[in-house]
């Protein structure tokens, strides 16, 4: 398969390090001047931008956290004036408040470049028709893949998510050759196409799936059902969106584009940097991002980096599939969900006096993630009136849906019916296979 | 006459009612009238029992939520038109019935009705001014 930017994608290790050092040092300077939060942390650590001369110096720099995005909501971490920001995206935070990210025109261009590198590397060209079935909107998925696909000159169908029958009809009628969506939705689309007797009307040959964890078994199943090759893509809104790391044709880990993103693996407890090949928390630094740069961002994803040479010839390190999280974040239908968001809704519903006991049950039924929330009935919530109890159920459902962007099924259950171990109710039960 | 009713929240699944009635039986609480309103997920059981406070506390100890509410209870003749005349009187007074359940007392030969309205005081005065027989709590708790 062709390599889109061989002079960068195949750059030797020494030159790459040299390049990263220069980018880091200028990024730190710019952020020190423009981002109050970063300057404060540097000052606290007794660091000056001049202390950062090469990429090895990165270990001296302070970490940044998801909570920073909440604390400086909405635009407080941007490093350029708002007139230079041309796009915002947002995703869920750990509490009710969303986190917001911003891009300059150049940032959007880099984003498309990263995706275009992947697309070229797996054989997508201007002859392809790409159906983007990731959600369009504040979520980064849709627009991210869209930009990259246009960059390689492919024909884009900006389908967005939902309406499965129309998705399949469009894929067939427009002759889509590439499908981008969450892996669970790909499974669902495959099953439905089969049921509708339309599998043979499809021209798909490649699938790009991400935004939620999936297993090798799922990959095999999707490839078999849709008659495609399925590739993994990794990203997070805070850093850019999808395209931070992507698989090449050899499907053996996702190349992190190291000219834009510098990865480290740390021990999440001691915060010490771990040698290559160790499993730990992924920490990412944006080396070129203008609008919303982040230094040493704690992704909370547990994974491993692989520096052994890849058969494709690219020198950029490979990220092995994340193995879990250091926090309690769940990924449900591609949406990041923190149990604390649900807790906040329940607290509010009960008039901020007590939080009813609750349990979150996540499962995968017919390849689609399901979210059930059990809420224990209490004397405070009960009324001798079917309508008010039903309204309570509806109101909890609606408020969770609005907080998460995801519809739950809410069940009111008997008091003390949620099993407690050592006095504490188990808050989350994830029954999905291959979950992280 | 206003009487005390015990309303209980139950999940809509097998065995729930059985657990509740067993607890009442073990504590020698008699149910004189019962009705069950169900939805797909849960049910509300409404009962007239001989000792509502004791019943509530027995259930509460077992983790079953019950609340005591006031409802109206009336007696009418067990003949055609008995219920119709009651509802006529409520309708004329613009009182809305939320729910009701009726049963026949073999001892008195009367049809007894438990009714919850959106205006209990108004309903009570309707009952008093009409020729309907209000039932005293002691009568209905032990039918």
Coordinates of C-alpha atoms in Angstrom, one line a residue:
Chain A
X1 CA 0.0 0.0 0.0
X2 CA 1.2 3.5 -0.7
X3 CA 2.5 5.8 2.1
X4 CA 1.1 9.3 1.9
X5 CA 4.0 11.3 3.5
X6 CA 7.0 8.9 3.5
X7 CA 9.4 11.7 4.5
X8 CA 7.5 12.0 7.8
X9 CA 5.8 8.6 8.3
X10 CA 9.1 6.8 7.7
X11 CA 11.5 9.3 9.3
X12 CA 14.3 7.6 11.2
X13 CA 14.2 7.6 15.0
X14 CA 16.9 10.2 15.6
X15 CA 15.5 12.8 13.2
X16 CA 12.0 12.2 14.6
X17 CA 13.3 12.9 18.1
X18 CA 15.0 16.0 17.0
X19 CA 11.9 17.2 15.3
X20 CA 9.8 16.4 18.4
X21 CA 12.2 18.3 20.6
X22 CA 12.0 21.4 18.5
X23 CA 8.2 21.2 18.3
X24 CA 7.9 20.6 22.1
X25 CA 10.1 23.5 23.0
X26 CA 8.1 26.0 20.8
X27 CA 4.8 24.6 22.0
X28 CA 5.8 25.1 25.6
X29 CA 6.9 28.6 24.9
X30 CA 3.6 29.5 23.2
X31 CA 1.5 27.9 25.9
X32 CA 3.5 29.6 28.7
X33 CA 2.6 32.9 27.1
X34 CA -1.0 32.2 26.3
X35 CA -2.5 29.6 28.7
X36 CA -2.9 30.8 32.3
X37 CA -3.4 27.3 33.8
X38 CA -0.2 26.0 32.1
X39 CA 1.9 29.0 33.1
X40 CA 0.7 28.6 36.7
X41 CA 1.8 25.0 36.8
X42 CA 5.2 25.7 35.3
X43 CA 5.8 28.5 37.8
X44 CA 4.7 26.2 40.6
X45 CA 7.2 23.6 39.4
X46 CA 9.9 26.3 39.1
X47 CA 10.2 25.7 35.4
X48 CA 10.8 28.2 32.6
X49 CA 10.2 27.5 28.9
X50 CA 13.9 27.6 28.3
X51 CA 14.3 24.5 30.5
X52 CA 12.7 22.5 27.7
X53 CA 15.3 21.9 25.0
X54 CA 14.8 18.4 23.7
X55 CA 12.1 15.8 23.8
X56 CA 13.7 14.0 26.8
X57 CA 12.9 17.1 28.9
X58 CA 9.2 16.3 28.6
X59 CA 9.4 14.3 31.9
X60 CA 10.0 17.6 33.7
X61 CA 6.7 19.1 32.6
X62 CA 3.5 19.1 34.7
X63 CA 0.6 16.8 33.7
X64 CA -2.8 18.0 32.6
X65 CA -6.1 16.4 33.4
X66 CA -9.7 16.1 32.2
X67 CA -10.7 18.1 35.2
X68 CA -8.7 21.1 33.8
X69 CA -11.2 21.1 30.9
X70 CA -14.0 21.4 33.3
X71 CA -12.3 24.0 35.5
X72 CA -11.5 26.2 32.5
X73 CA -14.9 25.6 30.7
X74 CA -15.5 26.5 28.0
X75 CA -12.6 28.3 26.4
X76 CA -10.1 28.9 29.2
X77 CA -7.4 26.5 27.9
X78 CA -7.3 27.8 24.3
X79 CA -3.9 29.2 23.3
X80 CA -5.1 31.5 20.5
X81 CA -7.7 34.4 20.4
X82 CA -11.2 33.2 19.6
X83 CA -11.1 34.9 16.2
X84 CA -8.6 32.2 15.2
X85 CA -10.7 29.3 16.4
X86 CA -12.8 28.1 13.5
X87 CA -14.5 25.0 15.0
X88 CA -15.4 23.7 18.4
X89 CA -16.4 20.2 19.5
X90 CA -17.5 18.9 22.9
X91 CA -17.9 15.7 24.8
X92 CA -19.0 14.5 28.1
X93 CA -17.1 15.4 31.2
X94 CA -17.0 13.5 34.5
X95 CA -20.0 15.5 35.8
X96 CA -22.8 17.4 34.2
X97 CA -20.5 19.9 32.6
X98 CA -19.3 19.1 29.1
X99 CA -15.8 19.6 28.0
X100 CA -15.1 21.8 25.0
X101 CA -12.2 21.8 22.5
X102 CA -11.3 24.3 19.8
X103 CA -9.5 24.1 16.5
X104 CA -7.7 26.6 14.2
X105 CA -7.9 26.2 10.5
X106 CA -4.4 24.7 10.6
X107 CA -5.5 22.2 13.4
X108 CA -8.4 21.0 11.1
X109 CA -5.9 20.6 8.3
X110 CA -3.6 18.5 10.5
X111 CA -6.5 16.4 11.6
X112 CA -7.5 15.7 8.0
X113 CA -3.9 14.9 7.3
X114 CA -3.7 12.3 10.1
X115 CA -6.9 10.6 8.8
X116 CA -5.7 10.8 5.2
X117 CA -2.5 9.1 6.2
X118 CA -4.4 6.2 7.5
X119 CA -6.9 6.1 4.6
X120 CA -4.0 6.0 2.1
X121 CA -2.2 3.4 4.2
X122 CA -5.1 1.0 4.0
X123 CA -5.8 1.6 0.3
X124 CA -8.5 4.2 0.3
X125 CA -8.2 6.4 -2.8
X126 CA -10.2 9.0 -4.8
X127 CA -12.0 6.1 -6.4
X128 CA -13.7 5.2 -3.1
X129 CA -17.1 6.2 -1.8
X130 CA -16.9 6.6 2.0
X131 CA -20.0 6.4 4.1
X132 CA -19.4 8.2 7.4
X133 CA -21.8 6.8 9.9
X134 CA -20.2 8.3 13.0
X135 CA -22.4 11.0 14.5
X136 CA -22.0 14.5 13.1
X137 CA -22.3 17.3 15.5
X138 CA -20.4 18.1 18.7
X139 CA -19.0 14.6 18.7
X140 CA -15.7 14.5 16.8
X141 CA -16.3 11.2 15.0
X142 CA -18.3 12.3 12.0
X143 CA -16.4 15.5 11.1
X144 CA -13.1 13.9 11.8
X145 CA -13.4 11.0 9.3
X146 CA -15.2 13.4 6.9
X147 CA -12.2 15.8 6.6
X148 CA -9.7 13.0 6.0
X149 CA -11.8 11.2 3.4
X150 CA -12.2 14.5 1.4
X151 CA -8.5 15.0 1.7
X152 CA -7.7 11.8 -0.2
X153 CA -10.3 12.9 -2.7
X154 CA -12.8 10.1 -1.9
X155 CA -16.5 10.8 -2.4
X156 CA -18.0 11.3 1.1
X157 CA -21.6 10.3 2.2
X158 CA -22.0 12.3 5.4
X159 CA -24.6 9.9 6.7
X160 CA -24.2 10.4 10.5
X161 CA -25.6 7.8 12.9
X162 CA -29.0 6.2 13.2
X163 CA -31.8 5.0 10.9
X164 CA -30.3 1.6 10.1
X165 CA -32.6 0.7 7.1
X166 CA -31.7 4.0 5.4
X167 CA -28.0 3.5 6.1
X168 CA -28.1 0.1 4.3
X169 CA -30.2 1.4 1.4
X170 CA -27.8 4.3 1.0
X171 CA -24.8 2.1 1.1
X172 CA -26.3 -0.1 -1.6
X173 CA -27.7 2.7 -3.8
X174 CA -24.6 4.9 -3.6
X175 CA -22.2 2.0 -3.9
X176 CA -20.3 2.8 -0.7
X177 CA -16.9 1.0 -0.6
X178 CA -15.8 2.3 2.8
X179 CA -17.8 2.4 6.0
X180 CA -16.8 4.4 9.1
X181 CA -18.7 3.9 12.4
X182 CA -18.5 2.3 15.8
X183 CA -17.7 -1.5 15.7
X184 CA -20.9 -2.4 17.5
X185 CA -22.9 -0.4 14.9
X186 CA -21.0 -2.2 12.1
X187 CA -22.1 -5.5 13.6
X188 CA -25.6 -4.3 13.8
X189 CA -25.6 -3.0 10.2
X190 CA -24.2 -6.3 9.0
X191 CA -26.9 -8.3 10.7
X192 CA -29.6 -6.1 9.5
X193 CA -28.3 -6.1 5.9
X194 CA -28.3 -9.8 6.1
X195 CA -31.8 -9.9 7.4
X196 CA -33.0 -7.5 4.7
X197 CA -31.3 -9.8 2.1
X198 CA -29.1 -6.9 1.0
X199 CA -25.6 -8.1 1.8
X200 CA -24.9 -9.0 -1.8
X201 CA -26.1 -5.5 -3.0
X202 CA -23.3 -3.9 -1.0
X203 CA -19.9 -2.9 -2.5
X204 CA -18.1 -2.4 0.8
X205 CA -14.4 -3.5 0.9
X206 CA -13.0 -1.5 3.9
X207 CA -14.3 -0.6 7.4
X208 CA -12.9 1.9 9.8
X209 CA -14.2 1.4 13.3
X210 CA -13.5 3.1 16.6
X211 CA -14.8 5.2 19.4
X212 CA -15.4 2.2 21.6
X213 CA -13.6 -1.0 22.7
X214 CA -13.8 -4.1 20.5
X215 CA -12.3 -7.5 20.4
X216 CA -10.5 -9.5 17.7
X217 CA -13.5 -11.8 17.7
X218 CA -15.7 -8.9 16.8
X219 CA -13.3 -7.9 14.1
X220 CA -13.5 -11.4 12.6
X221 CA -17.2 -11.4 12.8
X222 CA -17.6 -8.0 11.1
X223 CA -15.1 -8.9 8.4
X224 CA -17.0 -12.1 7.7
X225 CA -20.5 -10.6 7.7
X226 CA -19.8 -7.5 5.6
X227 CA -17.0 -9.1 3.5
X228 CA -14.6 -6.3 4.3
X229 CA -11.2 -5.7 6.0
X230 CA -11.9 -3.9 9.3
X231 CA -9.4 -1.4 10.8
X232 CA -9.1 0.1 14.2
X233 CA -8.8 3.8 14.9
X234 CA -8.0 5.6 18.2
X235 CA -8.5 9.1 19.4
X236 CA -10.0 11.4 22.0
X237 CA -11.6 14.8 21.7
X238 CA -9.2 16.4 24.1
X239 CA -6.3 15.6 21.9
X240 CA -8.0 16.0 18.5
X241 CA -10.6 13.3 17.9
X242 CA -10.3 10.1 15.9
X243 CA -7.0 9.8 14.1
X244 CA -4.5 10.2 16.9
X245 CA -3.5 6.6 16.1
X246 CA -4.6 4.2 13.4
X247 CA -3.9 0.8 12.0
X248 CA -2.0 0.2 8.8
X249 CA -2.7 -2.6 6.4
X250 CA -0.9 -5.1 8.7
X251 CA -3.5 -4.5 11.6
X252 CA -0.8 -5.0 14.3
X253 CA -1.3 -1.9 16.5
X254 CA -2.1 1.7 15.7
X255 CA 0.6 4.1 14.6
X256 CA 0.6 7.2 16.6
X257 CA 1.5 10.2 14.4
X258 CA 4.5 11.2 16.4
X259 CA 5.1 14.4 14.5
X260 CA 1.9 15.7 16.1
X261 CA 1.4 13.6 19.2
X262 CA 4.0 12.5 21.7
X263 CA 3.1 9.4 23.7
X264 CA 4.4 8.3 27.1
X265 CA 3.4 5.4 29.3
X266 CA 3.4 6.0 33.0
X267 CA 2.6 4.2 36.2
X268 CA -0.7 5.8 37.1
X269 CA 0.0 5.5 40.8
X270 CA 3.6 6.7 41.0
X271 CA 3.4 8.8 37.8
X272 CA 6.8 7.5 36.8
X273 CA 7.6 7.1 33.2
X274 CA 7.8 3.4 32.1
X275 CA 10.2 2.0 29.5
X276 CA 8.8 1.1 26.1
X277 CA 6.8 -2.1 26.1
X278 CA 5.5 -1.7 29.6
X279 CA 1.7 -1.5 30.2
X280 CA 0.5 1.6 31.9
X281 CA -1.4 4.8 31.4
X282 CA -1.1 6.6 28.1
X283 CA -0.1 10.2 28.4
X284 CA -0.3 12.4 25.3
X285 CA 1.3 15.7 24.3
X286 CA 0.1 17.7 21.3
X287 CA 3.2 19.0 19.6
X288 CA 1.6 21.1 16.9
X289 CA -1.9 21.9 18.0
X290 CA -2.5 25.6 18.0
X291 CA -6.1 26.2 19.2
X292 CA -6.2 23.8 22.2
X293 CA -2.8 22.3 23.0
X294 CA -2.3 20.0 25.9
X295 CA 0.9 18.9 27.6
X296 CA 1.2 15.5 29.1
X297 CA -2.5 14.8 29.1
X298 CA -3.6 11.9 31.3
X299 CA -5.8 9.9 28.9
X300 CA -6.7 7.3 31.7
X301 CA -6.4 4.6 29.0
X302 CA -4.3 1.6 30.0
X303 CA -2.2 0.4 27.1
X304 CA 1.3 -0.5 25.8
X305 CA 3.5 1.0 23.1
X306 CA 5.3 -1.2 20.6
X307 CA 8.5 0.2 19.0
X308 CA 9.5 -2.9 17.1
X309 CA 9.7 -2.1 13.3
X310 CA 6.4 -2.5 11.5
X311 CA 6.3 -4.3 8.1
X312 CA 4.7 -1.3 6.5
X313 CA 7.9 0.7 6.9
X314 CA 6.5 3.4 9.1
X315 CA 8.7 4.3 12.0
X316 CA 6.0 5.9 14.2
X317 CA 5.3 3.9 17.4
X318 CA 2.3 1.6 17.6
X319 CA -0.3 1.8 20.3
X320 CA -1.6 -1.6 21.2
X321 CA -5.4 -1.8 21.9
X322 CA -6.2 -0.2 25.2
X323 CA -6.7 -2.7 28.0
X324 CA -8.8 -0.7 30.4
X325 CA -9.2 2.5 32.2
X326 CA -7.7 4.0 35.4
X327 CA -11.0 5.7 36.1
X328 CA -14.6 4.4 35.9
X329 CA -15.5 5.8 32.5
X330 CA -17.7 3.5 30.4
X331 CA -18.0 3.7 26.6
X332 CA -21.6 2.9 25.6
X333 CA -22.5 3.1 21.9
X334 CA -19.4 5.2 21.4
X335 CA -20.4 7.7 24.1
X336 CA -18.2 8.3 27.1
X337 CA -20.2 7.8 30.2
X338 CA -19.2 8.4 33.8
X339 CA -21.3 6.9 36.6
X340 CA -21.0 10.2 38.4
X341 CA -23.1 11.8 35.6
X342 CA -26.0 9.4 36.4
X343 CA -25.5 9.9 40.1
X344 CA -25.8 13.7 39.7
X345 CA -29.2 13.3 37.9
X346 CA -30.5 11.0 40.6
X347 CA -29.4 13.4 43.3
X348 CA -31.2 16.2 41.5
X349 CA -34.4 14.1 41.1
X350 CA -34.6 13.4 44.8
X351 CA -34.4 17.1 45.6
X352 CA -30.7 17.0 46.5
X353 CA -31.4 15.4 49.9
X354 CA -30.4 11.8 49.4
X355 CA -29.1 10.0 46.4
X356 CA -31.3 6.9 45.8
X357 CA -29.4 3.6 45.6
X358 CA -28.8 2.8 42.0
X359 CA -27.1 0.4 39.7
X360 CA -25.9 0.8 36.1
X361 CA -26.1 -2.3 34.0
X362 CA -24.4 -2.3 30.6
X363 CA -24.9 -5.1 28.2
X364 CA -24.7 -5.9 24.5
X365 CA -27.9 -7.2 22.9
X366 CA -27.9 -7.9 19.1
X367 CA -24.6 -6.1 18.9
X368 CA -26.0 -2.9 20.3
X369 CA -25.0 -1.6 23.8
X370 CA -27.8 -1.3 26.2
X371 CA -27.9 0.9 29.3
X372 CA -30.2 0.0 32.2
X373 CA -30.4 2.0 35.3
X374 CA -32.0 0.5 38.4
X375 CA -33.2 3.0 41.0
X376 CA -34.3 1.9 44.4
X377 CA -37.7 3.2 45.4
X378 CA -37.8 5.1 48.6
X379 CA -40.4 6.6 50.8
X380 CA -39.4 10.1 49.6
X381 CA -39.9 9.1 45.9
X382 CA -43.1 7.0 46.3
X383 CA -46.6 8.4 45.8
X384 CA -50.0 6.7 45.9
X385 CA -50.5 7.5 42.3
X386 CA -49.5 5.5 39.2
X387 CA -49.1 8.7 37.2
X388 CA -46.6 10.4 39.5
X389 CA -44.5 7.2 39.8
X390 CA -44.5 6.8 36.0
X391 CA -43.6 10.5 35.7
X392 CA -40.7 10.0 38.1
X393 CA -39.5 7.1 35.9
X394 CA -39.9 9.2 32.7
X395 CA -38.2 12.2 34.3
X396 CA -35.2 10.2 35.4
X397 CA -35.0 8.7 31.9
X398 CA -35.2 12.0 30.2
X399 CA -32.7 13.7 32.4
X400 CA -30.2 10.9 32.0
X401 CA -30.7 11.0 28.3
X402 CA -30.1 14.7 28.2
X403 CA -27.0 14.4 30.4
X404 CA -25.4 11.6 28.5
X405 CA -26.8 12.0 25.0
X406 CA -27.8 8.3 25.3
X407 CA -31.2 6.8 26.2
X408 CA -31.3 4.5 29.3
X409 CA -34.0 2.2 30.4
X410 CA -34.9 3.2 33.9
X411 CA -36.4 0.7 36.3
X412 CA -37.7 1.5 39.7
X413 CA -37.0 -1.4 42.0
X414 CA -37.7 -2.4 45.6
X415 CA -35.6 -0.8 48.3
X416 CA -32.5 -2.9 49.3
X417 CA -33.0 -5.1 46.2
X418 CA -29.6 -3.9 44.7
X419 CA -27.1 -6.3 46.0
X420 CA -24.5 -4.8 48.3
X421 CA -21.1 -6.2 49.0
X422 CA -19.5 -5.0 52.2
X423 CA -22.3 -2.6 52.7
X424 CA -21.6 -0.8 49.4
X425 CA -23.8 -1.3 46.4
X426 CA -22.0 -2.3 43.2
X427 CA -22.6 0.7 41.0
X428 CA -21.7 -0.7 37.6
X429 CA -22.2 -4.1 36.0
X430 CA -20.7 -4.4 32.6
X431 CA -21.8 -7.6 31.0
X432 CA -20.2 -7.0 27.6
X433 CA -17.5 -9.2 26.3
X434 CA -14.3 -7.4 25.3
X435 CA -15.2 -4.4 27.4
X436 CA -12.5 -2.2 28.7
Chain B
X1 CA -66.2 8.8 55.8
X2 CA -62.4 9.2 55.4
X3 CA -60.5 6.1 56.1
X4 CA -56.9 5.1 56.0
X5 CA -55.6 3.1 53.0
X6 CA -52.2 1.5 52.7
X7 CA -50.5 1.9 49.3
X8 CA -47.5 -0.3 48.6
X9 CA -44.9 -0.1 45.8
X10 CA -44.0 -3.5 44.3
X11 CA -41.8 -4.4 41.3
X12 CA -43.7 -6.0 38.6
X13 CA -42.3 -9.5 38.9
X14 CA -43.3 -13.0 40.2
X15 CA -43.5 -13.5 43.9
X16 CA -43.7 -9.8 45.0
X17 CA -47.4 -9.9 46.0
X18 CA -46.9 -13.2 47.6
X19 CA -44.1 -11.9 49.9
X20 CA -46.2 -9.0 50.9
X21 CA -49.3 -11.0 51.8
X22 CA -47.3 -13.6 53.6
X23 CA -45.8 -10.9 55.8
X24 CA -49.2 -9.5 56.6
X25 CA -50.5 -13.0 57.4
X26 CA -47.6 -13.8 59.7
X27 CA -48.4 -10.6 61.6
X28 CA -52.1 -11.4 61.8
X29 CA -53.2 -8.4 59.7
X30 CA -56.4 -8.8 57.9
X31 CA -57.0 -7.3 54.4
X32 CA -60.6 -6.2 53.9
X33 CA -60.2 -4.8 50.5
X34 CA -57.4 -4.8 47.9
X35 CA -56.8 -3.5 44.4
X36 CA -53.7 -3.7 42.2
X37 CA -52.7 -1.0 39.7
X38 CA -50.0 -2.2 37.4
X39 CA -47.6 -0.7 34.7
X40 CA -45.0 -2.6 32.8
X41 CA -42.4 -2.0 35.4
X42 CA -44.1 -1.7 38.8
X43 CA -47.4 -2.0 40.6
X44 CA -49.1 -0.1 43.3
X45 CA -51.2 -2.2 45.7
X46 CA -53.9 -0.4 47.6
X47 CA -55.4 -2.1 50.6
X48 CA -57.8 -1.5 53.5
X49 CA -56.4 -3.4 56.4
X50 CA -57.4 -3.6 60.1
X51 CA -54.2 -2.0 61.4
X52 CA -52.7 0.2 58.7
X53 CA -49.8 1.6 60.9
X54 CA -48.7 -1.9 62.0
X55 CA -48.9 -3.2 58.4
X56 CA -46.8 -0.3 57.2
X57 CA -44.1 -0.9 59.8
X58 CA -44.1 -4.7 59.2
X59 CA -43.6 -4.1 55.5
X60 CA -41.1 -1.4 56.0
X61 CA -38.9 -3.7 58.2
X62 CA -38.9 -6.1 55.3
X63 CA -37.8 -3.4 52.8
X64 CA -41.2 -2.9 51.2
X65 CA -42.4 0.7 50.9
X66 CA -45.9 1.5 51.9
X67 CA -47.6 4.8 52.6
X68 CA -50.8 5.6 54.3
X69 CA -53.2 7.8 52.5
X70 CA -56.7 9.0 53.2
X71 CA -59.5 7.9 51.0
X72 CA -63.3 8.0 51.1
X73 CA -65.4 4.9 51.9
X74 CA -69.1 4.7 51.3
X75 CA -71.8 2.1 51.3
X76 CA -74.5 1.9 48.7
X77 CA -77.4 -0.4 48.1
X78 CA -76.4 -3.5 46.1
X79 CA -79.0 -2.9 43.4
X80 CA -78.8 -1.6 39.8
X81 CA -78.0 2.2 39.8
X82 CA -76.2 2.1 43.2
X83 CA -72.9 3.2 41.8
X84 CA -74.4 5.5 39.2
X85 CA -76.1 7.6 41.9
X86 CA -72.8 8.0 43.7
X87 CA -70.9 9.1 40.6
X88 CA -73.8 11.4 39.6
X89 CA -73.4 13.3 42.9
X90 CA -69.6 13.6 42.4
X91 CA -69.9 14.6 38.9
X92 CA -72.4 17.4 39.8
X93 CA -69.9 18.7 42.3
X94 CA -67.1 18.6 39.6
X95 CA -65.1 16.1 41.6
X96 CA -62.8 13.9 39.6
X97 CA -62.3 10.2 40.6
X98 CA -58.7 9.1 40.5
X99 CA -59.3 5.5 41.3
X100 CA -61.8 3.3 43.1
X101 CA -62.5 -0.2 44.1
X102 CA -65.6 -1.8 45.3
X103 CA -66.7 -5.0 47.1
X104 CA -69.7 -6.4 48.7
X105 CA -70.1 -6.9 52.4
X106 CA -72.0 -10.2 53.0
X107 CA -72.8 -9.2 56.5
X108 CA -74.6 -5.9 55.8
X109 CA -75.7 -6.8 52.2
X110 CA -74.3 -3.4 51.1
X111 CA -71.9 -2.6 48.3
X112 CA -68.9 -0.8 49.7
X113 CA -66.7 1.4 47.7
X114 CA -63.3 3.0 48.4
X115 CA -62.8 6.1 46.3
X116 CA -59.9 8.5 45.8
X117 CA -60.8 11.8 44.3
X118 CA -58.8 15.0 43.5
X119 CA -60.7 16.8 46.3
X120 CA -61.3 14.5 49.2
X121 CA -63.0 17.1 51.5
X122 CA -65.4 18.2 48.8
X123 CA -66.2 14.5 48.0
X124 CA -66.9 13.9 51.7
X125 CA -69.4 16.8 51.9
X126 CA -71.1 15.4 48.7
X127 CA -71.4 12.1 50.4
X128 CA -72.8 13.6 53.6
X129 CA -75.3 15.8 51.9
X130 CA -76.6 12.9 49.7
X131 CA -78.4 9.9 51.1
X132 CA -75.3 7.8 50.7
X133 CA -74.2 5.9 53.7
X134 CA -70.8 6.7 54.9
X135 CA -69.0 3.8 56.5
X136 CA -67.2 4.3 59.8
X137 CA -63.5 3.3 59.9
X138 CA -64.2 0.7 62.5
X139 CA -66.8 -0.9 60.2
X140 CA -64.7 -1.1 57.2
X141 CA -61.4 -2.2 58.8
X142 CA -63.3 -5.3 60.0
X143 CA -65.7 -6.4 57.4

